[in-house]
Amino acid sequence: MEKLLTKEQGRAAIVKMGHKLIEKHLVAGSWGNISCLTENGLIAITPSGRGYENLQTEDVVLLDKAGSVVEGERIPSSESKLHTAIYAACPEARAIIHTHSIYASALSAMHQGVPAIIEDIVQICGGRVNCAEYAICGTQDLADAAVKAMQGKKAVLLANHGAVCWGKSMEDALIVAEVLEKAAQIAIICQSSGGKVYELDAEDSTIMHNFYEAHYSKRQMGEE
Ligand SMILES: [Zn+2]
């Protein structure tokens, strides 16, 4: 795996990703939040209630693994518990993006996950993405429900809320977020058309995901 980012690199990566999420229409206003792991096991995370357009590197807060503020003047994201719980549960996670993207949120409103109906979502996320049991935003119950429903995938939907995705780098987490939203949109188009949907076989999905992780993801990161 690549070297962990320094605190300064982590702060800059979060500001840059905030702009990308706006460009890609995955977030609006100050909704959603972004974090990444940095040296010494610290977590750089977006502050609460600040829009991404004008976010400055000094606004980014640094937390320890338990979620206590180590550096920064701002109040950390209200979903800090969700982020710390995912880093604790997924040792490969280096970055987390939580969005309220429209199609993923629509499926989450129906308490439905994102079905494994297109090859790219199984390659990148690892198969069907579940929807976690409902819990109020910002709570430990939400963090626990999200981790429970993740089941080895790189994303999970939060009931009546949105999506949370992790990656082995910030760029990897962005790819997960984009593919998840695209698959959610396709699922809703299929449901609206009333046609029969054929979900990919779990065994085939695992083969495709393992191949992606072994080859394509490294190529995308310039490691192969
Ligand atoms: Zn949220």
JSON list of C-alpha atoms and ligand atoms in Angstrom, two decimals:
[
{"chain": "A", "resi": 1, "resn": "MET", "atom": "CA", "xyz": [0.00, 0.00, 0.00]},
{"chain": "A", "resi": 2, "resn": "GLU", "atom": "CA", "xyz": [1.03, 3.59, -0.55]},
{"chain": "A", "resi": 3, "resn": "LYS", "atom": "CA", "xyz": [2.58, 5.60, 2.28]},
{"chain": "A", "resi": 4, "resn": "LEU", "atom": "CA", "xyz": [0.10, 7.38, 4.56]},
{"chain": "A", "resi": 5, "resn": "LEU", "atom": "CA", "xyz": [-0.47, 11.06, 3.81]},
{"chain": "A", "resi": 6, "resn": "THR", "atom": "CA", "xyz": [1.08, 13.67, 6.08]},
{"chain": "A", "resi": 7, "resn": "LYS", "atom": "CA", "xyz": [-1.40, 15.83, 8.02]},
{"chain": "A", "resi": 8, "resn": "GLU", "atom": "CA", "xyz": [-0.89, 18.67, 5.51]},
{"chain": "A", "resi": 9, "resn": "GLN", "atom": "CA", "xyz": [-1.39, 16.34, 2.51]},
{"chain": "A", "resi": 10, "resn": "GLY", "atom": "CA", "xyz": [-4.53, 14.93, 4.16]},
{"chain": "A", "resi": 11, "resn": "ARG", "atom": "CA", "xyz": [-5.99, 18.40, 4.74]},
{"chain": "A", "resi": 12, "resn": "ALA", "atom": "CA", "xyz": [-5.26, 19.41, 1.13]},
{"chain": "A", "resi": 13, "resn": "ALA", "atom": "CA", "xyz": [-6.72, 16.14, -0.22]},
{"chain": "A", "resi": 14, "resn": "ILE", "atom": "CA", "xyz": [-9.98, 16.79, 1.63]},
{"chain": "A", "resi": 15, "resn": "VAL", "atom": "CA", "xyz": [-10.33, 20.35, 0.28]},
{"chain": "A", "resi": 16, "resn": "LYS", "atom": "CA", "xyz": [-9.62, 19.09, -3.27]},
{"chain": "A", "resi": 17, "resn": "MET", "atom": "CA", "xyz": [-12.13, 16.23, -2.91]},
{"chain": "A", "resi": 18, "resn": "GLY", "atom": "CA", "xyz": [-14.79, 18.67, -1.66]},
{"chain": "A", "resi": 19, "resn": "HIS", "atom": "CA", "xyz": [-14.48, 20.57, -4.96]},
{"chain": "A", "resi": 20, "resn": "LYS", "atom": "CA", "xyz": [-14.62, 17.34, -6.98]},
{"chain": "A", "resi": 21, "resn": "LEU", "atom": "CA", "xyz": [-17.79, 16.16, -5.19]},
{"chain": "A", "resi": 22, "resn": "ILE", "atom": "CA", "xyz": [-19.51, 19.45, -6.07]},
{"chain": "A", "resi": 23, "resn": "GLU", "atom": "CA", "xyz": [-18.33, 19.20, -9.71]},
{"chain": "A", "resi": 24, "resn": "LYS", "atom": "CA", "xyz": [-19.67, 15.67, -9.93]},
{"chain": "A", "resi": 25, "resn": "HIS", "atom": "CA", "xyz": [-22.99, 16.59, -8.28]},
{"chain": "A", "resi": 26, "resn": "LEU", "atom": "CA", "xyz": [-22.46, 14.06, -5.49]},
{"chain": "A", "resi": 27, "resn": "VAL", "atom": "CA", "xyz": [-22.95, 16.67, -2.75]},
{"chain": "A", "resi": 28, "resn": "ALA", "atom": "CA", "xyz": [-24.61, 20.07, -2.40]},
{"chain": "A", "resi": 29, "resn": "GLY", "atom": "CA", "xyz": [-23.98, 22.77, 0.22]},
{"chain": "A", "resi": 30, "resn": "SER", "atom": "CA", "xyz": [-22.35, 21.38, 3.34]},
{"chain": "A", "resi": 31, "resn": "TRP", "atom": "CA", "xyz": [-24.09, 18.00, 3.18]},
{"chain": "A", "resi": 32, "resn": "GLY", "atom": "CA", "xyz": [-22.00, 14.88, 3.25]},
{"chain": "A", "resi": 33, "resn": "ASN", "atom": "CA", "xyz": [-18.50, 14.63, 4.65]},
{"chain": "A", "resi": 34, "resn": "ILE", "atom": "CA", "xyz": [-15.02, 13.43, 3.74]},
{"chain": "A", "resi": 35, "resn": "SER", "atom": "CA", "xyz": [-12.13, 11.99, 5.74]},
{"chain": "A", "resi": 36, "resn": "CYS", "atom": "CA", "xyz": [-8.77, 10.34, 5.20]},
{"chain": "A", "resi": 37, "resn": "LEU", "atom": "CA", "xyz": [-6.20, 8.57, 7.34]},
{"chain": "A", "resi": 38, "resn": "THR", "atom": "CA", "xyz": [-2.94, 10.40, 7.90]},
{"chain": "A", "resi": 39, "resn": "GLU", "atom": "CA", "xyz": [0.37, 9.63, 9.57]},
{"chain": "A", "resi": 40, "resn": "ASN", "atom": "CA", "xyz": [0.32, 8.61, 13.24]},
{"chain": "A", "resi": 41, "resn": "GLY", "atom": "CA", "xyz": [-3.14, 7.09, 12.87]},
{"chain": "A", "resi": 42, "resn": "LEU", "atom": "CA", "xyz": [-4.90, 10.47, 12.79]},
{"chain": "A", "resi": 43, "resn": "ILE", "atom": "CA", "xyz": [-8.08, 11.05, 10.79]},
{"chain": "A", "resi": 44, "resn": "ALA", "atom": "CA", "xyz": [-8.43, 14.30, 8.80]},
{"chain": "A", "resi": 45, "resn": "ILE", "atom": "CA", "xyz": [-12.14, 15.15, 8.46]},
{"chain": "A", "resi": 46, "resn": "THR", "atom": "CA", "xyz": [-14.33, 17.94, 7.11]},
{"chain": "A", "resi": 47, "resn": "PRO", "atom": "CA", "xyz": [-15.72, 20.38, 9.69]},
{"chain": "A", "resi": 48, "resn": "SER", "atom": "CA", "xyz": [-19.42, 20.49, 10.54]},
{"chain": "A", "resi": 49, "resn": "GLY", "atom": "CA", "xyz": [-21.69, 22.86, 8.62]},
{"chain": "A", "resi": 50, "resn": "ARG", "atom": "CA", "xyz": [-19.11, 24.41, 6.24]},
{"chain": "A", "resi": 51, "resn": "GLY", "atom": "CA", "xyz": [-19.72, 24.50, 2.50]},
{"chain": "A", "resi": 52, "resn": "TYR", "atom": "CA", "xyz": [-17.13, 22.85, 0.26]},
{"chain": "A", "resi": 53, "resn": "GLU", "atom": "CA", "xyz": [-16.72, 25.83, -2.09]},
{"chain": "A", "resi": 54, "resn": "ASN", "atom": "CA", "xyz": [-14.79, 27.95, 0.39]},
{"chain": "A", "resi": 55, "resn": "LEU", "atom": "CA", "xyz": [-13.31, 25.24, 2.57]},
{"chain": "A", "resi": 56, "resn": "GLN", "atom": "CA", "xyz": [-9.71, 26.01, 3.57]},
{"chain": "A", "resi": 57, "resn": "THR", "atom": "CA", "xyz": [-7.08, 23.47, 4.62]},
{"chain": "A", "resi": 58, "resn": "GLU", "atom": "CA", "xyz": [-7.04, 24.98, 8.14]},
{"chain": "A", "resi": 59, "resn": "ASP", "atom": "CA", "xyz": [-10.79, 24.23, 8.47]},
{"chain": "A", "resi": 60, "resn": "VAL", "atom": "CA", "xyz": [-10.07, 20.49, 8.26]},
{"chain": "A", "resi": 61, "resn": "VAL", "atom": "CA", "xyz": [-10.05, 18.88, 11.73]},
{"chain": "A", "resi": 62, "resn": "LEU", "atom": "CA", "xyz": [-7.71, 16.10, 12.88]},
{"chain": "A", "resi": 63, "resn": "LEU", "atom": "CA", "xyz": [-9.13, 13.39, 15.12]},
{"chain": "A", "resi": 64, "resn": "ASP", "atom": "CA", "xyz": [-7.57, 10.45, 16.89]},
{"chain": "A", "resi": 65, "resn": "LYS", "atom": "CA", "xyz": [-8.99, 6.98, 16.29]},
{"chain": "A", "resi": 66, "resn": "ALA", "atom": "CA", "xyz": [-11.45, 7.40, 19.17]},
{"chain": "A", "resi": 67, "resn": "GLY", "atom": "CA", "xyz": [-12.85, 10.57, 17.54]},
{"chain": "A", "resi": 68, "resn": "SER", "atom": "CA", "xyz": [-11.34, 13.19, 19.89]},
{"chain": "A", "resi": 69, "resn": "VAL", "atom": "CA", "xyz": [-10.11, 16.41, 18.27]},
{"chain": "A", "resi": 70, "resn": "VAL", "atom": "CA", "xyz": [-6.31, 16.56, 18.17]},
{"chain": "A", "resi": 71, "resn": "GLU", "atom": "CA", "xyz": [-5.88, 19.60, 15.92]},
{"chain": "A", "resi": 72, "resn": "GLY", "atom": "CA", "xyz": [-8.16, 22.25, 14.41]},
{"chain": "A", "resi": 73, "resn": "GLU", "atom": "CA", "xyz": [-10.43, 25.06, 15.56]},
{"chain": "A", "resi": 74, "resn": "ARG", "atom": "CA", "xyz": [-13.62, 23.88, 13.85]},
{"chain": "A", "resi": 75, "resn": "ILE", "atom": "CA", "xyz": [-16.21, 21.41, 15.11]},
{"chain": "A", "resi": 76, "resn": "PRO", "atom": "CA", "xyz": [-15.63, 18.08, 13.30]},
{"chain": "A", "resi": 77, "resn": "SER", "atom": "CA", "xyz": [-18.30, 16.57, 11.06]},
{"chain": "A", "resi": 78, "resn": "SER", "atom": "CA", "xyz": [-21.41, 15.41, 12.91]},
{"chain": "A", "resi": 79, "resn": "GLU", "atom": "CA", "xyz": [-20.82, 11.98, 11.35]},
{"chain": "A", "resi": 80, "resn": "SER", "atom": "CA", "xyz": [-17.37, 11.53, 12.96]},
{"chain": "A", "resi": 81, "resn": "LYS", "atom": "CA", "xyz": [-18.58, 8.35, 14.71]},
{"chain": "A", "resi": 82, "resn": "LEU", "atom": "CA", "xyz": [-19.49, 6.85, 11.32]},
{"chain": "A", "resi": 83, "resn": "HIS", "atom": "CA", "xyz": [-15.98, 7.55, 10.00]},
{"chain": "A", "resi": 84, "resn": "THR", "atom": "CA", "xyz": [-14.06, 6.27, 13.06]},
{"chain": "A", "resi": 85, "resn": "ALA", "atom": "CA", "xyz": [-16.21, 3.09, 13.14]},
{"chain": "A", "resi": 86, "resn": "ILE", "atom": "CA", "xyz": [-15.46, 2.32, 9.47]},
{"chain": "A", "resi": 87, "resn": "TYR", "atom": "CA", "xyz": [-11.69, 2.82, 9.87]},
{"chain": "A", "resi": 88, "resn": "ALA", "atom": "CA", "xyz": [-11.82, 0.50, 12.91]},
{"chain": "A", "resi": 89, "resn": "ALA", "atom": "CA", "xyz": [-13.80, -2.16, 11.03]},
{"chain": "A", "resi": 90, "resn": "CYS", "atom": "CA", "xyz": [-12.04, -1.94, 7.62]},
{"chain": "A", "resi": 91, "resn": "PRO", "atom": "CA", "xyz": [-8.24, -2.02, 8.03]},
{"chain": "A", "resi": 92, "resn": "GLU", "atom": "CA", "xyz": [-7.71, -1.29, 4.31]},
{"chain": "A", "resi": 93, "resn": "ALA", "atom": "CA", "xyz": [-9.77, 1.91, 4.39]},
{"chain": "A", "resi": 94, "resn": "ARG", "atom": "CA", "xyz": [-7.66, 5.05, 3.90]},
{"chain": "A", "resi": 95, "resn": "ALA", "atom": "CA", "xyz": [-10.43, 7.46, 2.86]},
{"chain": "A", "resi": 96, "resn": "ILE", "atom": "CA", "xyz": [-14.20, 7.76, 3.37]},
{"chain": "A", "resi": 97, "resn": "ILE", "atom": "CA", "xyz": [-16.73, 9.77, 1.38]},
{"chain": "A", "resi": 98, "resn": "HIS", "atom": "CA", "xyz": [-20.27, 10.17, 2.69]},
{"chain": "A", "resi": 99, "resn": "THR", "atom": "CA", "xyz": [-22.75, 11.65, 0.21]},
{"chain": "A", "resi": 100, "resn": "HIS", "atom": "CA", "xyz": [-26.44, 12.41, -0.02]},
{"chain": "A", "resi": 101, "resn": "SER", "atom": "CA", "xyz": [-26.40, 11.67, -3.75]},
{"chain": "A", "resi": 102, "resn": "ILE", "atom": "CA", "xyz": [-29.86, 11.52, -5.29]},
{"chain": "A", "resi": 103, "resn": "TYR", "atom": "CA", "xyz": [-30.25, 7.95, -6.60]},
{"chain": "A", "resi": 104, "resn": "ALA", "atom": "CA", "xyz": [-28.49, 6.26, -3.69]},
{"chain": "A", "resi": 105, "resn": "SER", "atom": "CA", "xyz": [-30.69, 8.33, -1.35]},
{"chain": "A", "resi": 106, "resn": "ALA", "atom": "CA", "xyz": [-33.80, 7.29, -3.31]},
{"chain": "A", "resi": 107, "resn": "LEU", "atom": "CA", "xyz": [-32.98, 3.59, -2.83]},
{"chain": "A", "resi": 108, "resn": "SER", "atom": "CA", "xyz": [-32.17, 4.28, 0.85]},
{"chain": "A", "resi": 109, "resn": "ALA", "atom": "CA", "xyz": [-35.63, 5.86, 1.26]},
{"chain": "A", "resi": 110, "resn": "MET", "atom": "CA", "xyz": [-37.10, 2.52, 0.15]},
{"chain": "A", "resi": 111, "resn": "HIS", "atom": "CA", "xyz": [-34.68, 0.69, 2.51]},
{"chain": "A", "resi": 112, "resn": "GLN", "atom": "CA", "xyz": [-33.24, -1.05, -0.53]},
{"chain": "A", "resi": 113, "resn": "GLY", "atom": "CA", "xyz": [-29.59, -1.65, -1.25]},
{"chain": "A", "resi": 114, "resn": "VAL", "atom": "CA", "xyz": [-27.91, -1.26, -4.63]},
{"chain": "A", "resi": 115, "resn": "PRO", "atom": "CA", "xyz": [-28.34, -4.58, -6.45]},
{"chain": "A", "resi": 116, "resn": "ALA", "atom": "CA", "xyz": [-25.41, -6.26, -8.21]},
{"chain": "A", "resi": 117, "resn": "ILE", "atom": "CA", "xyz": [-26.87, -5.69, -11.67]},
{"chain": "A", "resi": 118, "resn": "ILE", "atom": "CA", "xyz": [-23.96, -4.10, -13.54]},
{"chain": "A", "resi": 119, "resn": "GLU", "atom": "CA", "xyz": [-20.44, -5.48, -13.69]},
{"chain": "A", "resi": 120, "resn": "ASP", "atom": "CA", "xyz": [-18.65, -2.31, -12.64]},
{"chain": "A", "resi": 121, "resn": "ILE", "atom": "CA", "xyz": [-20.39, -2.09, -9.28]},
{"chain": "A", "resi": 122, "resn": "VAL", "atom": "CA", "xyz": [-19.42, -5.65, -8.38]},
{"chain": "A", "resi": 123, "resn": "GLN", "atom": "CA", "xyz": [-15.86, -5.11, -9.62]},
{"chain": "A", "resi": 124, "resn": "ILE", "atom": "CA", "xyz": [-15.43, -1.95, -7.58]},
{"chain": "A", "resi": 125, "resn": "CYS", "atom": "CA", "xyz": [-17.71, -2.35, -4.53]},
{"chain": "A", "resi": 126, "resn": "GLY", "atom": "CA", "xyz": [-17.49, -6.14, -4.22]},
{"chain": "A", "resi": 127, "resn": "GLY", "atom": "CA", "xyz": [-21.12, -7.05, -4.98]},
{"chain": "A", "resi": 128, "resn": "ARG", "atom": "CA", "xyz": [-24.59, -5.99, -3.85]},
{"chain": "A", "resi": 129, "resn": "VAL", "atom": "CA", "xyz": [-24.39, -2.98, -1.53]},
{"chain": "A", "resi": 130, "resn": "ASN", "atom": "CA", "xyz": [-26.73, -3.30, 1.46]},
{"chain": "A", "resi": 131, "resn": "CYS", "atom": "CA", "xyz": [-28.89, -0.68, 3.10]},
{"chain": "A", "resi": 132, "resn": "ALA", "atom": "CA", "xyz": [-28.23, -0.40, 6.86]},
{"chain": "A", "resi": 133, "resn": "GLU", "atom": "CA", "xyz": [-31.04, -0.38, 9.39]},
{"chain": "A", "resi": 134, "resn": "TYR", "atom": "CA", "xyz": [-32.36, 3.10, 10.12]},
{"chain": "A", "resi": 135, "resn": "ALA", "atom": "CA", "xyz": [-30.71, 5.10, 12.89]},
{"chain": "A", "resi": 136, "resn": "ILE", "atom": "CA", "xyz": [-30.71, 8.86, 13.51]},
{"chain": "A", "resi": 137, "resn": "CYS", "atom": "CA", "xyz": [-27.89, 10.76, 11.81]},
{"chain": "A", "resi": 138, "resn": "GLY", "atom": "CA", "xyz": [-24.77, 11.46, 13.87]},
{"chain": "A", "resi": 139, "resn": "THR", "atom": "CA", "xyz": [-25.36, 8.64, 16.37]},
{"chain": "A", "resi": 140, "resn": "GLN", "atom": "CA", "xyz": [-23.23, 5.67, 17.38]},
{"chain": "A", "resi": 141, "resn": "ASP", "atom": "CA", "xyz": [-26.26, 3.52, 16.45]},
{"chain": "A", "resi": 142, "resn": "LEU", "atom": "CA", "xyz": [-25.95, 4.76, 12.84]},
{"chain": "A", "resi": 143, "resn": "ALA", "atom": "CA", "xyz": [-22.20, 4.00, 12.81]},
{"chain": "A", "resi": 144, "resn": "ASP", "atom": "CA", "xyz": [-22.84, 0.49, 14.21]},
{"chain": "A", "resi": 145, "resn": "ALA", "atom": "CA", "xyz": [-25.67, -0.21, 11.75]},
{"chain": "A", "resi": 146, "resn": "ALA", "atom": "CA", "xyz": [-23.51, 0.93, 8.81]},
{"chain": "A", "resi": 147, "resn": "VAL", "atom": "CA", "xyz": [-20.56, -1.29, 9.78]},
{"chain": "A", "resi": 148, "resn": "LYS", "atom": "CA", "xyz": [-22.90, -4.27, 10.35]},
{"chain": "A", "resi": 149, "resn": "ALA", "atom": "CA", "xyz": [-24.51, -3.91, 6.91]},
{"chain": "A", "resi": 150, "resn": "MET", "atom": "CA", "xyz": [-21.24, -3.35, 5.05]},
{"chain": "A", "resi": 151, "resn": "GLN", "atom": "CA", "xyz": [-20.34, -7.06, 5.02]},
{"chain": "A", "resi": 152, "resn": "GLY", "atom": "CA", "xyz": [-16.99, -6.74, 3.29]},
{"chain": "A", "resi": 153, "resn": "LYS", "atom": "CA", "xyz": [-18.17, -4.30, 0.60]},
{"chain": "A", "resi": 154, "resn": "LYS", "atom": "CA", "xyz": [-16.67, -0.86, 0.01]},
{"chain": "A", "resi": 155, "resn": "ALA", "atom": "CA", "xyz": [-19.98, 0.95, 0.47]},
{"chain": "A", "resi": 156, "resn": "VAL", "atom": "CA", "xyz": [-23.26, 0.87, 2.35]},
{"chain": "A", "resi": 157, "resn": "LEU", "atom": "CA", "xyz": [-26.49, 2.85, 2.12]},
{"chain": "A", "resi": 158, "resn": "LEU", "atom": "CA", "xyz": [-27.84, 4.61, 5.21]},
{"chain": "A", "resi": 159, "resn": "ALA", "atom": "CA", "xyz": [-31.63, 4.26, 5.42]},
{"chain": "A", "resi": 160, "resn": "ASN", "atom": "CA", "xyz": [-33.53, 7.48, 4.61]},
{"chain": "A", "resi": 161, "resn": "HIS", "atom": "CA", "xyz": [-30.22, 9.31, 4.38]},
{"chain": "A", "resi": 162, "resn": "GLY", "atom": "CA", "xyz": [-27.54, 8.58, 1.74]},
{"chain": "A", "resi": 163, "resn": "ALA", "atom": "CA", "xyz": [-24.42, 6.53, 1.03]},
{"chain": "A", "resi": 164, "resn": "VAL", "atom": "CA", "xyz": [-21.03, 5.99, 2.60]},
{"chain": "A", "resi": 165, "resn": "CYS", "atom": "CA", "xyz": [-18.06, 4.67, 0.63]},
{"chain": "A", "resi": 166, "resn": "TRP", "atom": "CA", "xyz": [-14.48, 3.85, 1.54]},
{"chain": "A", "resi": 167, "resn": "GLY", "atom": "CA", "xyz": [-11.38, 3.40, -0.56]},
{"chain": "A", "resi": 168, "resn": "LYS", "atom": "CA", "xyz": [-7.71, 2.49, -0.30]},
{"chain": "A", "resi": 169, "resn": "SER", "atom": "CA", "xyz": [-7.02, 6.13, -1.24]},
{"chain": "A", "resi": 170, "resn": "MET", "atom": "CA", "xyz": [-9.09, 9.28, -1.72]},
{"chain": "A", "resi": 171, "resn": "GLU", "atom": "CA", "xyz": [-9.28, 8.62, -5.49]},
{"chain": "A", "resi": 172, "resn": "ASP", "atom": "CA", "xyz": [-10.39, 5.04, -4.87]},
{"chain": "A", "resi": 173, "resn": "ALA", "atom": "CA", "xyz": [-13.18, 6.22, -2.53]},
{"chain": "A", "resi": 174, "resn": "LEU", "atom": "CA", "xyz": [-14.33, 8.67, -5.22]},
{"chain": "A", "resi": 175, "resn": "ILE", "atom": "CA", "xyz": [-14.52, 5.87, -7.82]},
{"chain": "A", "resi": 176, "resn": "VAL", "atom": "CA", "xyz": [-16.65, 3.84, -5.37]},
{"chain": "A", "resi": 177, "resn": "ALA", "atom": "CA", "xyz": [-18.97, 6.83, -4.78]},
{"chain": "A", "resi": 178, "resn": "GLU", "atom": "CA", "xyz": [-19.39, 7.49, -8.51]},
{"chain": "A", "resi": 179, "resn": "VAL", "atom": "CA", "xyz": [-20.00, 3.88, -9.48]},
{"chain": "A", "resi": 180, "resn": "LEU", "atom": "CA", "xyz": [-22.42, 3.39, -6.58]},
{"chain": "A", "resi": 181, "resn": "GLU", "atom": "CA", "xyz": [-24.48, 6.41, -7.64]},
{"chain": "A", "resi": 182, "resn": "LYS", "atom": "CA", "xyz": [-24.49, 5.24, -11.28]},
{"chain": "A", "resi": 183, "resn": "ALA", "atom": "CA", "xyz": [-25.63, 1.73, -10.28]},
{"chain": "A", "resi": 184, "resn": "ALA", "atom": "CA", "xyz": [-28.34, 3.20, -8.03]},
{"chain": "A", "resi": 185, "resn": "GLN", "atom": "CA", "xyz": [-29.58, 5.26, -10.98]},
{"chain": "A", "resi": 186, "resn": "ILE", "atom": "CA", "xyz": [-29.62, 2.19, -13.26]},
{"chain": "A", "resi": 187, "resn": "ALA", "atom": "CA", "xyz": [-31.50, 0.19, -10.58]},
{"chain": "A", "resi": 188, "resn": "ILE", "atom": "CA", "xyz": [-34.17, 2.89, -10.37]},
{"chain": "A", "resi": 189, "resn": "ILE", "atom": "CA", "xyz": [-34.47, 3.09, -14.17]},
{"chain": "A", "resi": 190, "resn": "CYS", "atom": "CA", "xyz": [-34.93, -0.71, -14.29]},
{"chain": "A", "resi": 191, "resn": "GLN", "atom": "CA", "xyz": [-37.53, -0.61, -11.48]},
{"chain": "A", "resi": 192, "resn": "SER", "atom": "CA", "xyz": [-39.41, 2.24, -13.19]},
{"chain": "A", "resi": 193, "resn": "SER", "atom": "CA", "xyz": [-39.50, 0.38, -16.50]},
{"chain": "A", "resi": 194, "resn": "GLY", "atom": "CA", "xyz": [-41.05, -2.65, -14.82]},
{"chain": "A", "resi": 195, "resn": "GLY", "atom": "CA", "xyz": [-38.72, -5.03, -16.68]},
{"chain": "A", "resi": 196, "resn": "LYS", "atom": "CA", "xyz": [-37.17, -8.12, -15.10]},
{"chain": "A", "resi": 197, "resn": "VAL", "atom": "CA", "xyz": [-33.73, -7.45, -13.64]},
{"chain": "A", "resi": 198, "resn": "TYR", "atom": "CA", "xyz": [-31.08, -10.18, -13.57]},
{"chain": "A", "resi": 199, "resn": "GLU", "atom": "CA", "xyz": [-28.72, -9.86, -10.62]},
{"chain": "A", "resi": 200, "resn": "LEU", "atom": "CA", "xyz": [-25.14, -11.10, -11.11]},
{"chain": "A", "resi": 201, "resn": "ASP", "atom": "CA", "xyz": [-24.17, -14.35, -9.43]},
{"chain": "A", "resi": 202, "resn": "ALA", "atom": "CA", "xyz": [-22.36, -13.88, -6.07]},
{"chain": "A", "resi": 203, "resn": "GLU", "atom": "CA", "xyz": [-19.51, -16.20, -7.09]},
{"chain": "A", "resi": 204, "resn": "ASP", "atom": "CA", "xyz": [-18.95, -14.39, -10.41]},
{"chain": "A", "resi": 205, "resn": "SER", "atom": "CA", "xyz": [-19.09, -11.08, -8.51]},
{"chain": "A", "resi": 206, "resn": "THR", "atom": "CA", "xyz": [-16.30, -12.20, -6.16]},
{"chain": "A", "resi": 207, "resn": "ILE", "atom": "CA", "xyz": [-14.13, -13.30, -9.11]},
{"chain": "A", "resi": 208, "resn": "MET", "atom": "CA", "xyz": [-14.61, -9.94, -10.84]},
{"chain": "A", "resi": 209, "resn": "HIS", "atom": "CA", "xyz": [-13.96, -7.95, -7.63]},
{"chain": "A", "resi": 210, "resn": "ASN", "atom": "CA", "xyz": [-10.79, -9.90, -6.81]},
{"chain": "A", "resi": 211, "resn": "PHE", "atom": "CA", "xyz": [-9.49, -9.40, -10.36]},
{"chain": "A", "resi": 212, "resn": "TYR", "atom": "CA", "xyz": [-10.23, -5.67, -10.16]},
{"chain": "A", "resi": 213, "resn": "GLU", "atom": "CA", "xyz": [-8.48, -5.31, -6.80]},
{"chain": "A", "resi": 214, "resn": "ALA", "atom": "CA", "xyz": [-5.45, -7.28, -8.04]},
{"chain": "A", "resi": 215, "resn": "HIS", "atom": "CA", "xyz": [-5.03, -5.42, -11.34]},
{"chain": "A", "resi": 216, "resn": "TYR", "atom": "CA", "xyz": [-7.21, -2.51, -12.42]},
{"chain": "A", "resi": 217, "resn": "SER", "atom": "CA", "xyz": [-7.31, -0.59, -9.15]},
{"chain": "A", "resi": 218, "resn": "LYS", "atom": "CA", "xyz": [-3.48, -0.66, -9.04]},
{"chain": "A", "resi": 219, "resn": "ARG", "atom": "CA", "xyz": [-3.31, 0.53, -12.66]},
{"chain": "A", "resi": 220, "resn": "GLN", "atom": "CA", "xyz": [-5.62, 3.40, -11.80]},
{"chain": "A", "resi": 221, "resn": "MET", "atom": "CA", "xyz": [-3.37, 4.34, -8.87]},
{"chain": "A", "resi": 222, "resn": "GLY", "atom": "CA", "xyz": [-0.31, 4.06, -11.16]},
{"chain": "A", "resi": 223, "resn": "GLU", "atom": "CA", "xyz": [1.10, 1.14, -9.16]},
{"chain": "A", "resi": 224, "resn": "GLU", "atom": "CA", "xyz": [1.06, -1.43, -11.98]},
{"chain": "B", "resi": 1, "resn": "ZN", "atom": "ZN", "xyz": [-25.35, 12.56, 5.98]}
]
